[in-house]
PDB file of C-alpha atoms in Angstrom:
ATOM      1  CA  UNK A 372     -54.324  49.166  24.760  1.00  0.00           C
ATOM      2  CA  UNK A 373     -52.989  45.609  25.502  1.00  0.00           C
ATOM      3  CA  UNK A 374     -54.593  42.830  23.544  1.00  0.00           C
ATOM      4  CA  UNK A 375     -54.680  41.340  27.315  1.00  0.00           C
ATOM      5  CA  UNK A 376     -56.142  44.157  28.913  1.00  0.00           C
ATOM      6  CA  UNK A 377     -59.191  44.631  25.939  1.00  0.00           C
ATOM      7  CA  UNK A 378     -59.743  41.157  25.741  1.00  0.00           C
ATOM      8  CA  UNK A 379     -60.168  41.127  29.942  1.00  0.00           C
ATOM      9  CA  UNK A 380     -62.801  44.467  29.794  1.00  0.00           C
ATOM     10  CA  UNK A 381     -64.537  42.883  27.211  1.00  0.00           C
ATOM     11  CA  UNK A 382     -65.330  39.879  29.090  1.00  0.00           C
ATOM     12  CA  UNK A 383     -65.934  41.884  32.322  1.00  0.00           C
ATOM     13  CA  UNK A 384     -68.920  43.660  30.179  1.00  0.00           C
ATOM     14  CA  UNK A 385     -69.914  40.752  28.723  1.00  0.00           C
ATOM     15  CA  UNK A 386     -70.462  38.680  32.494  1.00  0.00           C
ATOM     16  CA  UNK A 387     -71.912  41.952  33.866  1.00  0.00           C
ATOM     17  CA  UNK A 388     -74.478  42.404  31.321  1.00  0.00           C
ATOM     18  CA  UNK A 389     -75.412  38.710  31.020  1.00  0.00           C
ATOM     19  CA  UNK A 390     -74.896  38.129  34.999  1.00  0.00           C
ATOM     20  CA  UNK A 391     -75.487  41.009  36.578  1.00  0.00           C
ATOM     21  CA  UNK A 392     -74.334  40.954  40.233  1.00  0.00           C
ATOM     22  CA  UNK A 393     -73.174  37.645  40.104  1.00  0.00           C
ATOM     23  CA  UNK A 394     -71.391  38.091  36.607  1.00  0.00           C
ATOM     24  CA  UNK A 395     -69.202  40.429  38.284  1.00  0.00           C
ATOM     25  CA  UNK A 396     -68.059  38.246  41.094  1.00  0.00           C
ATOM     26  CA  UNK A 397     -67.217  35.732  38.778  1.00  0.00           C
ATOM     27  CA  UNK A 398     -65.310  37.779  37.022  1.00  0.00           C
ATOM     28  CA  UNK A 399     -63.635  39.190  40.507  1.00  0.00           C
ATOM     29  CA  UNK A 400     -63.265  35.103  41.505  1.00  0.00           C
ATOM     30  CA  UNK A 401     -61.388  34.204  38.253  1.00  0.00           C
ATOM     31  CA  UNK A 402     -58.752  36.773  39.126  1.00  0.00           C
ATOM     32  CA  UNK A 403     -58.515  35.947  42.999  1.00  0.00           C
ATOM     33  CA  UNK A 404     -58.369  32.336  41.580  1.00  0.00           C
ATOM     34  CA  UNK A 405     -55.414  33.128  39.639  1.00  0.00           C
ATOM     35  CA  UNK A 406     -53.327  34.730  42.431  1.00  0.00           C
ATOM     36  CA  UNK A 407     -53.807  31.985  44.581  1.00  0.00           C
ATOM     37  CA  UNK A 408     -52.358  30.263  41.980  1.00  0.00           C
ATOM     38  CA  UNK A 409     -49.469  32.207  41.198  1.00  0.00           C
ATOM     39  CA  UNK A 410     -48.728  32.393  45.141  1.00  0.00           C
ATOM     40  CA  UNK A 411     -49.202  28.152  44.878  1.00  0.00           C
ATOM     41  CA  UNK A 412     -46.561  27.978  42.637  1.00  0.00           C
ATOM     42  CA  UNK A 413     -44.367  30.447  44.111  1.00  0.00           C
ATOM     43  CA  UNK A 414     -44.465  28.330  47.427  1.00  0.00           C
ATOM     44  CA  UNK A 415     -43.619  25.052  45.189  1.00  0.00           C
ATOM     45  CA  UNK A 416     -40.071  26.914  44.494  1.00  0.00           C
ATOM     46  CA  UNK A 417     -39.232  26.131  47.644  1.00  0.00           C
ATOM     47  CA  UNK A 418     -37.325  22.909  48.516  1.00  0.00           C
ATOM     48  CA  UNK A 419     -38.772  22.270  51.565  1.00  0.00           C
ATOM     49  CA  UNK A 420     -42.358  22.522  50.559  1.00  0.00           C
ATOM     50  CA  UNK A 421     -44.906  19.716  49.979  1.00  0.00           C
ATOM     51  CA  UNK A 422     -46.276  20.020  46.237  1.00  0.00           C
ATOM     52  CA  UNK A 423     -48.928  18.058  47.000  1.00  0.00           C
ATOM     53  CA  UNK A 424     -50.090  19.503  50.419  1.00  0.00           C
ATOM     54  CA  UNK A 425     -49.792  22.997  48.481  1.00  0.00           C
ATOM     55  CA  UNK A 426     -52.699  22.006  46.168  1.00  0.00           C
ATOM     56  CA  UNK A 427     -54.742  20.479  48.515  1.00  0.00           C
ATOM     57  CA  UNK A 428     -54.872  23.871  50.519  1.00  0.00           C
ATOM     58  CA  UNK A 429     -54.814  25.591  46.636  1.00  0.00           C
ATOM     59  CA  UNK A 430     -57.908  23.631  45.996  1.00  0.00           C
ATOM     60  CA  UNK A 431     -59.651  24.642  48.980  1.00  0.00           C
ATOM     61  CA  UNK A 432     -59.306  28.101  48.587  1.00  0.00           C
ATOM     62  CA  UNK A 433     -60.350  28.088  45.020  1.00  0.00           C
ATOM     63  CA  UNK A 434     -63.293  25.876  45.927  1.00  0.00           C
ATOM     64  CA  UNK A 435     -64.500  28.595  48.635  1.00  0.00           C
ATOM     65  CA  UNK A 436     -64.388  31.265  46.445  1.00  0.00           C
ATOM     66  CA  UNK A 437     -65.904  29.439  43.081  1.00  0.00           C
ATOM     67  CA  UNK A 438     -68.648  28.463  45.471  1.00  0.00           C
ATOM     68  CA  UNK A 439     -69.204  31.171  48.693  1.00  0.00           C
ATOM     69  CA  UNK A 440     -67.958  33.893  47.241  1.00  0.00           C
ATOM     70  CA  UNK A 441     -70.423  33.574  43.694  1.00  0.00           C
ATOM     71  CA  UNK A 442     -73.289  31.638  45.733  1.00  0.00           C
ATOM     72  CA  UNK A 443     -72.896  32.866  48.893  1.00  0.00           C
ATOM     73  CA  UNK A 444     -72.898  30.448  51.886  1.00  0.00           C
ATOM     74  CA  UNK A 445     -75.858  28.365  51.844  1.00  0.00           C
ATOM     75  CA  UNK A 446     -76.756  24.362  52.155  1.00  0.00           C
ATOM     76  CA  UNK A 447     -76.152  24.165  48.319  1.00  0.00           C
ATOM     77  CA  UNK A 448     -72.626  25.430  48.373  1.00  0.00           C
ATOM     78  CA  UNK A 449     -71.985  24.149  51.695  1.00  0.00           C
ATOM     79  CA  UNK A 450     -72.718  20.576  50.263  1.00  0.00           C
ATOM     80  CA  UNK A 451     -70.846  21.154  46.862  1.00  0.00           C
ATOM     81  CA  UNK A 452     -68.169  22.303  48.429  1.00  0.00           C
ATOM     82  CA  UNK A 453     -67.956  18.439  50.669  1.00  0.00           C
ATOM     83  CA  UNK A 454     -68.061  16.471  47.737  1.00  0.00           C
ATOM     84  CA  UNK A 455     -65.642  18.526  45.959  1.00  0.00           C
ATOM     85  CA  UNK A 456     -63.169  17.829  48.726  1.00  0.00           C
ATOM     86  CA  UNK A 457     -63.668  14.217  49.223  1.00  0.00           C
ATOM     87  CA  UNK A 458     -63.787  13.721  45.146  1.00  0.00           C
ATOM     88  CA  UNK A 459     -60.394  16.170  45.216  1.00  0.00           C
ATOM     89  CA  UNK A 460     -58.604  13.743  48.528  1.00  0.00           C
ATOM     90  CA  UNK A 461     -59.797  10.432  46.631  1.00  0.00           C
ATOM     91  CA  UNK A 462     -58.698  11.271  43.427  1.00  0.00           C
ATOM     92  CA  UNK A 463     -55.387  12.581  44.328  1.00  0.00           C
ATOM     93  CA  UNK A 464     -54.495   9.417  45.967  1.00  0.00           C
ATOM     94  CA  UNK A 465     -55.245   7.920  42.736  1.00  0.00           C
ATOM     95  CA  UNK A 466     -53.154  10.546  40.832  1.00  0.00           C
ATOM     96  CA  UNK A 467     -50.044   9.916  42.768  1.00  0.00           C
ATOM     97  CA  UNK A 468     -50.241   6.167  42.123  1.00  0.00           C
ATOM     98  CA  UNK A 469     -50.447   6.898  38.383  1.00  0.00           C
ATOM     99  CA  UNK A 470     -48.206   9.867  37.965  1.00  0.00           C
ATOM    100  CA  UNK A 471     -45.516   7.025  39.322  1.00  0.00           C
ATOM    101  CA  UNK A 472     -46.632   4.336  37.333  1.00  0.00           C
ATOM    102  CA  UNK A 473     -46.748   6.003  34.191  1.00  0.00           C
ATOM    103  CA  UNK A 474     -43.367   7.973  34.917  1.00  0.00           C
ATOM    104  CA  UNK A 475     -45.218  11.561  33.075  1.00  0.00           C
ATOM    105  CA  UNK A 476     -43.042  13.904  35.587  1.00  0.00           C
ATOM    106  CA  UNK A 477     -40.445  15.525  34.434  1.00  0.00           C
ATOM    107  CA  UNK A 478     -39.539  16.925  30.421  1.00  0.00           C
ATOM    108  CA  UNK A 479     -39.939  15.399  27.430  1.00  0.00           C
ATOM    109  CA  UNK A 480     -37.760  13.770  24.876  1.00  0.00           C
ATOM    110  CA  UNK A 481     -39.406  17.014  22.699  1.00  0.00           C
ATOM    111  CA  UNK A 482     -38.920  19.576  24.868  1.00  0.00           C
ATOM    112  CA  UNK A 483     -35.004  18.538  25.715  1.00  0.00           C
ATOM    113  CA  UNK A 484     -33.284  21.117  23.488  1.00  0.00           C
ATOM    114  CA  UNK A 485     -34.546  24.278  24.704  1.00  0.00           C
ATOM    115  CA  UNK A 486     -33.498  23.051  28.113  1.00  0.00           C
ATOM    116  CA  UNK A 487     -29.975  22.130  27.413  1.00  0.00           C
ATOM    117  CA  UNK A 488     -28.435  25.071  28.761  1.00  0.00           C
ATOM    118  CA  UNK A 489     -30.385  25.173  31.563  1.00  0.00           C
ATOM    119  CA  UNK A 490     -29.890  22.836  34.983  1.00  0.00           C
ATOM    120  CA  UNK A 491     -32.628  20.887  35.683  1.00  0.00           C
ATOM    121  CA  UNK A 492     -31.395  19.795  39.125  1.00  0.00           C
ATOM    122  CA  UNK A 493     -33.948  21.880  41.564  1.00  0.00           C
ATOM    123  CA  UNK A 494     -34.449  20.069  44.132  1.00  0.00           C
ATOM    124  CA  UNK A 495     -38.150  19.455  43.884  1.00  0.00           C
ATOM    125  CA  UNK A 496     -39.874  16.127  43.593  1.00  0.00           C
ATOM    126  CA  UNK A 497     -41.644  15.928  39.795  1.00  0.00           C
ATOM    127  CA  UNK A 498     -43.576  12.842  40.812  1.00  0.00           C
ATOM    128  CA  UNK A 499     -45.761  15.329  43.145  1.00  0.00           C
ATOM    129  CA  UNK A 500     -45.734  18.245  40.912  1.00  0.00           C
ATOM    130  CA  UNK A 501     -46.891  16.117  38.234  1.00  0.00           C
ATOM    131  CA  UNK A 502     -49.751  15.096  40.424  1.00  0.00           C
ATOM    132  CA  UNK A 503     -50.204  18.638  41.789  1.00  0.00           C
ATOM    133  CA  UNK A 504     -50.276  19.881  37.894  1.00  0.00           C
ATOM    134  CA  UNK A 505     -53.258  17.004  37.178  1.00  0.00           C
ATOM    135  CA  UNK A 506     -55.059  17.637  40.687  1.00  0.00           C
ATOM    136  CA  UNK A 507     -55.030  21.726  39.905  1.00  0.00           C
ATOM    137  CA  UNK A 508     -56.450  20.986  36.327  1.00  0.00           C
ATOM    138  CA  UNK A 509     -59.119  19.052  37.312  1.00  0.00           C
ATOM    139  CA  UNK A 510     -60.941  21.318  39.982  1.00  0.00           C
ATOM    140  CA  UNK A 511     -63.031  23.367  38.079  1.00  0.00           C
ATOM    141  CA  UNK A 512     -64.798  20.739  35.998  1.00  0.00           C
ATOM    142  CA  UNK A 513     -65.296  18.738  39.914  1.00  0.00           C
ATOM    143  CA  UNK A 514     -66.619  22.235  41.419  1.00  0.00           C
ATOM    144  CA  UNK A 515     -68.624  23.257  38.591  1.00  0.00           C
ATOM    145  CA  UNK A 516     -70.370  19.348  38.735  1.00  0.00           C
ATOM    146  CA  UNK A 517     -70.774  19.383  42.463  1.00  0.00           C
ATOM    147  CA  UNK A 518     -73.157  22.466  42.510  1.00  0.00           C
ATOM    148  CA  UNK A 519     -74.970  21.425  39.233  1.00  0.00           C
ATOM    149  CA  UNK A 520     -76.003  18.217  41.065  1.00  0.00           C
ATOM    150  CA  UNK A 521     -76.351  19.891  44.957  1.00  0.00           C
ATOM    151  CA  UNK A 522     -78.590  22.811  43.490  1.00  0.00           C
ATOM    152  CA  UNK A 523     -81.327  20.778  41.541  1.00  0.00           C
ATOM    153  CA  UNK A 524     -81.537  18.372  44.299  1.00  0.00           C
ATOM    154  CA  UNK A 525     -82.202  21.111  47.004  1.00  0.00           C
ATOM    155  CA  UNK A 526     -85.043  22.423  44.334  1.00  0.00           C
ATOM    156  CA  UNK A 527     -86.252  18.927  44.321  1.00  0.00           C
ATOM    157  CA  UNK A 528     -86.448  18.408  47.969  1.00  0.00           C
ATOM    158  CA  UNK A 529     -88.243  21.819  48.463  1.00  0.00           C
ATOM    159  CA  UNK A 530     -90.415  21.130  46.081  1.00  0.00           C
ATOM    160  CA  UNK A 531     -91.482  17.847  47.182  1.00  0.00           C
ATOM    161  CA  UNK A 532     -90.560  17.391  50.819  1.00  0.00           C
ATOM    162  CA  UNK A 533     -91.755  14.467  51.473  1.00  0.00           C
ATOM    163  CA  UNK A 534     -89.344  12.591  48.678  1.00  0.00           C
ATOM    164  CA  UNK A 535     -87.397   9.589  50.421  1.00  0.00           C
ATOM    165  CA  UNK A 536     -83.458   9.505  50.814  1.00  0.00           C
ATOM    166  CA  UNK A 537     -83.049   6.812  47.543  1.00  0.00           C
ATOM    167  CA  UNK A 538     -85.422   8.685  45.698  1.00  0.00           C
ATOM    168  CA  UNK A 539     -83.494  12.519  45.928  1.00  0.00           C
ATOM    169  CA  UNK A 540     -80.067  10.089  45.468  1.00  0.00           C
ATOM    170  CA  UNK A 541     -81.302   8.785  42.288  1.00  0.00           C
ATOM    171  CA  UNK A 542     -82.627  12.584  41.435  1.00  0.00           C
ATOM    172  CA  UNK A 543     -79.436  13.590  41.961  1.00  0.00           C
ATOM    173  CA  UNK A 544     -77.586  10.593  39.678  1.00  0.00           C
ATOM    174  CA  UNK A 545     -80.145  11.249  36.767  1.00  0.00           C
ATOM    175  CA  UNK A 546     -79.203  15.043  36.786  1.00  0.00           C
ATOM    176  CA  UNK A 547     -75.633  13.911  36.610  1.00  0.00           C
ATOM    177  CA  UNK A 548     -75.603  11.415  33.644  1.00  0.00           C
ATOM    178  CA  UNK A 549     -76.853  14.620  31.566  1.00  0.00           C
ATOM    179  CA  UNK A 550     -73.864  16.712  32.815  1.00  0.00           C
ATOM    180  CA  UNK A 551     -71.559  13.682  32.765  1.00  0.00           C
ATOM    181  CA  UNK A 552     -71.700  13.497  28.695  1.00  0.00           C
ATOM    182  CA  UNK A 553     -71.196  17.049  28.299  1.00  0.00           C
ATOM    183  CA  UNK A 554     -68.393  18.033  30.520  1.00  0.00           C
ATOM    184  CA  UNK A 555     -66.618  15.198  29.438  1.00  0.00           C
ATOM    185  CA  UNK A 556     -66.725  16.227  25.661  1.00  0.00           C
ATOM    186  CA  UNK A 557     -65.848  19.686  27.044  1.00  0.00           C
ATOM    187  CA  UNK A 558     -62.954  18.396  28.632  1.00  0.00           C
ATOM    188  CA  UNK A 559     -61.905  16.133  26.039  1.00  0.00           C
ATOM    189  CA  UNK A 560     -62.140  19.099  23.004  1.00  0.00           C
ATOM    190  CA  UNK A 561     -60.237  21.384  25.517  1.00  0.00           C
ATOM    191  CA  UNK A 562     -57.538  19.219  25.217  1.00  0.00           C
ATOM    192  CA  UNK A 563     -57.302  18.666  21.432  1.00  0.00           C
ATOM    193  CA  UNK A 564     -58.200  22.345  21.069  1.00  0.00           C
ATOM    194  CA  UNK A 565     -55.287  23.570  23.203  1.00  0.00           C
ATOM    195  CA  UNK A 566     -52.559  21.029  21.855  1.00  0.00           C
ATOM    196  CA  UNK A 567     -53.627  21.383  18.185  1.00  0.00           C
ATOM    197  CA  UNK A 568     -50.278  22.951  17.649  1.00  0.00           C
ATOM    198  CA  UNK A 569     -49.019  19.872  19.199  1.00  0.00           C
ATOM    199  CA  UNK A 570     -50.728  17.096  16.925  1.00  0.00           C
ATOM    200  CA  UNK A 571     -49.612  19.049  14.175  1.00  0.00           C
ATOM    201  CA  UNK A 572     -45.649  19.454  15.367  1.00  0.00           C
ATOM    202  CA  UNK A 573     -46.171  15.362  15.436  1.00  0.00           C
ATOM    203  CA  UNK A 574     -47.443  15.382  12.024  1.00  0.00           C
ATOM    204  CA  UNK A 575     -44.498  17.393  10.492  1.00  0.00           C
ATOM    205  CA  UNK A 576     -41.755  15.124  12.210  1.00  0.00           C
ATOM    206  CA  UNK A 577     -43.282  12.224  10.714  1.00  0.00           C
ATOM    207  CA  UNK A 578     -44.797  11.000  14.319  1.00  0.00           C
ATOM    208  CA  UNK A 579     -46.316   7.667  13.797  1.00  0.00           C
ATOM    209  CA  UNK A 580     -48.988   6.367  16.005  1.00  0.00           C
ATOM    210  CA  UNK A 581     -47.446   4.349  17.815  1.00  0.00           C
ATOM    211  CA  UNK A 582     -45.217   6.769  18.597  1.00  0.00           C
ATOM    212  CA  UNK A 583     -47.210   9.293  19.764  1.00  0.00           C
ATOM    213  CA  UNK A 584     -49.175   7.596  21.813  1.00  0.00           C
ATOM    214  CA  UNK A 585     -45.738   6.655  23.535  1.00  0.00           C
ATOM    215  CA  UNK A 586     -44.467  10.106  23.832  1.00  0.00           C
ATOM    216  CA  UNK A 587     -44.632  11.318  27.060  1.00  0.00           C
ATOM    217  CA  UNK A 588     -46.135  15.363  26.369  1.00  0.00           C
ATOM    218  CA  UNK A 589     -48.690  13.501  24.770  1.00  0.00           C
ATOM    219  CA  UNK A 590     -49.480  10.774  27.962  1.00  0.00           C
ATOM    220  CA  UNK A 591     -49.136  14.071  30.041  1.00  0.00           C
ATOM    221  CA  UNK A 592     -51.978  15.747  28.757  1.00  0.00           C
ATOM    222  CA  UNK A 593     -54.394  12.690  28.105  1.00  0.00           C
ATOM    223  CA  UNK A 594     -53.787  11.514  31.747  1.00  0.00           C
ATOM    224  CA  UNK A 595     -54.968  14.659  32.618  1.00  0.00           C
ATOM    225  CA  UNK A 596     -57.635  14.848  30.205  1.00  0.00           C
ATOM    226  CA  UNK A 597     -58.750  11.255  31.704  1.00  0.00           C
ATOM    227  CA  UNK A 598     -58.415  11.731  35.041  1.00  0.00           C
ATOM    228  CA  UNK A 599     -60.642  14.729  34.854  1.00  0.00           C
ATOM    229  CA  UNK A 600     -63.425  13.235  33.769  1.00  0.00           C
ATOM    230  CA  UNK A 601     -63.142  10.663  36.340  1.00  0.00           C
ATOM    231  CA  UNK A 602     -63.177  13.428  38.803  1.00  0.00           C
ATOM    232  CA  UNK A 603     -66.647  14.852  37.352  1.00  0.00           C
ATOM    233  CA  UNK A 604     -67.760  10.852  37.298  1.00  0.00           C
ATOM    234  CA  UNK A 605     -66.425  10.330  40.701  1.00  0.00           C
ATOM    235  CA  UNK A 606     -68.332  13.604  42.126  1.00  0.00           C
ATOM    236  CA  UNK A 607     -71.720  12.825  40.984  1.00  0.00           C
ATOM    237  CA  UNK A 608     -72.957  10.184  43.195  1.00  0.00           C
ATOM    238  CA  UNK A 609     -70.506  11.785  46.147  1.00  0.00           C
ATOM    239  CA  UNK A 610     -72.491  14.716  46.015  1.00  0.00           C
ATOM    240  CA  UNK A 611     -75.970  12.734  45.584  1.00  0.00           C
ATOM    241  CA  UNK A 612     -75.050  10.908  48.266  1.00  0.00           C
ATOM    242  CA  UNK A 613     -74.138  14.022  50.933  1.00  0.00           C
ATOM    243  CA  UNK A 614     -77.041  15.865  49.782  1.00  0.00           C
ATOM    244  CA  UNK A 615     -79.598  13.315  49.434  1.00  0.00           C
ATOM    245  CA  UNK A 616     -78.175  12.468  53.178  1.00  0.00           C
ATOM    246  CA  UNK A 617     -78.106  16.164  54.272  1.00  0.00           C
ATOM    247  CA  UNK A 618     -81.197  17.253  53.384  1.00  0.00           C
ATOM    248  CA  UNK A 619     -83.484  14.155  54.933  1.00  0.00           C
ATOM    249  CA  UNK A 620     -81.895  14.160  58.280  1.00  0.00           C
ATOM    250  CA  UNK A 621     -82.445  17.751  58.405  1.00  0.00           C
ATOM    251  CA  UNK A 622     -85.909  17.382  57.559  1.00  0.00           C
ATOM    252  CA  UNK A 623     -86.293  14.554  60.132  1.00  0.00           C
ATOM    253  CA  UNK A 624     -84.571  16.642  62.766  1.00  0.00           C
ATOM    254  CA  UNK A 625     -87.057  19.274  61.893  1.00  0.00           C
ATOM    255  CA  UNK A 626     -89.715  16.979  62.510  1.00  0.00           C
TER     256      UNK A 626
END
C-alpha cells in the first residue's frame, strides 16, 4: 500500500474514533478543501485570470465548508464565517502593499539553477500570486480563531442573557488573548519545522546572518509566517465585535 494512502486511513480512523460524526466530515472537508485548491491553481494558469480575485472566491469556499459543512449552519458559524471574510478582504489589501514593497514574488537567487532550462516568461503577474500564496496560507489559522472566539461568546450570552454589548466584546477579547499566544507559536514552529531543511542548506553554504535574513526564500516564508499571525490578531476583536453586536440586537429585537 502507498505510504500516502496508509498514512490517509490512518488518520481517517484516528478523527472517526476521536470525533465521531464530526471527525469524519473533517476528514471529508480537508479533501474537498484540497480540490478547491488544486482547481484554484489550475484557473491561475490562465493569463487572463485574476490571482487575487481567485483566492478571494478560494477562501470563501474553504471558509463554508471548514465552518457549515463541520458545524452546520448556525449563528456561531454564520458569525465566524463574517469576520473571517472581513479579516481575509483587510488583510489582503495589506498583503498586496507588502508583497510589492518587499519585492518576495518571483524565484530566488537559490532556486535559479534548477530553473535555467526552463522559461520563466508565463504571463502571470507574481506580485498577486505572491499575495494569493500568503492570503491562501493564512486562512485556516483566521477560520479556526473566528469560531474559537464566536462559539464561547454564544455560550456566554446563553448563559447569561442579560450580559451588556461591552461586556460579551470584552468576553470575547479575553478568550482571544489565550488563543492569540498559542496559534501564534503554532504558526511560528510550523514554519521553522517545515524549512528546517532550509536553515540547514544556509548553514552548509556558509550563510551568514545577515545574509539570510536578506535572502529572499527566507523573507518569503517569514512574511508569511508574520502576516498570519496578524490575521489571527486582526480576527479576534472583528469577530468580538460582530458577535457581541449580533447577539444583543437579536436579543433586543426579541424583546
Amino acid at each position: 500500500m502507498n505510504v500516502l494512502v496508509l498514512l490517509a486511513v490512518i488518520l481517517f480512523i484516528l478523527m472517526a474514533l476521536v470525533g465521531g460524526k464530526k471527525g469524519i466530515k473533517s476528514f471529508i472537508a480537508l479533501f474537498l478543501n484540497f480540490i478547491i485548491i488544486i482547481v484554484t491553481v489550475l484557473i491561475m494558469n490562465d493569463p487572463n485570470a485574476n490571482p487575487v480575485l481567485l483566492t478571494l472566491v478560494a477562501c470563501v469556499f474553504i471558509s463554508a465548508i471548514s465552518l457549515f459543512y463541520i458545524n452546520d449552519i448556525n449563528n456561531k458559524t454564520a458569525l465566524a464565517f463574517a469576520a473571517t471574510i472581513v479579516t481575509t478582504v483587510f488583510l489582503l489589501l495589506f498583503i498586496l502593499i507588502i508583497t510589492e514593497k518587499s519585492m518576495i514574488q518571483g524565484f530566488s537567487e537559490e532556486e535559479s539553477d534548477s530553473l535555467t532550462i526552463f522559461s520563466v516568461h508565463i504571463g502571470i503577474d507574481f506580485v498577486k500570486v505572491a499575495a494569493s500564496v500568503i492570503i491562501m496560507s493564512t486562512i485556516g489559522a483566521i477560520v479556526d480563531t473566528a469560531i474559537s472566539i464566536t462559539s464561547p461568546m454564544r455560550e456566554i450570552h446563553q448563559q447569561n442573557p442579560g450580559i451588556t454589548r461591552k461586556d460579551l466584546f470584552m468576553s470575547g477579547i479575553r478568550i482571544g488573548r489565550d488563543i492569540l499566544n498559542t496559534s501564534s507559536n503554532t504558526l511560528f514552529f510550523a514554519f521553522f519545522g517545515g524549512y528546517l531543511g532550509l536553515l540547514i542548506w544556509f548553514k552548509d553554504l556558509d550563510y551568514s546572518l545577515g545574509e539570510i535574513i536578506n535572502s529572499k526564500v527566507f523573507n518569503d516564508e517569514m512574511i508569511t509566517i508574520l502576516t498570519a499571525g496578524m490575521g489571527v490578531a486582526i480576527v479576534i476583536p472583528v469577530a468580538s465585535a460582530i458577535t457581541a453586536h449580533h447577539l444583543v440586537l437579536i436579543k433586543k429585537k426579541k424583546k
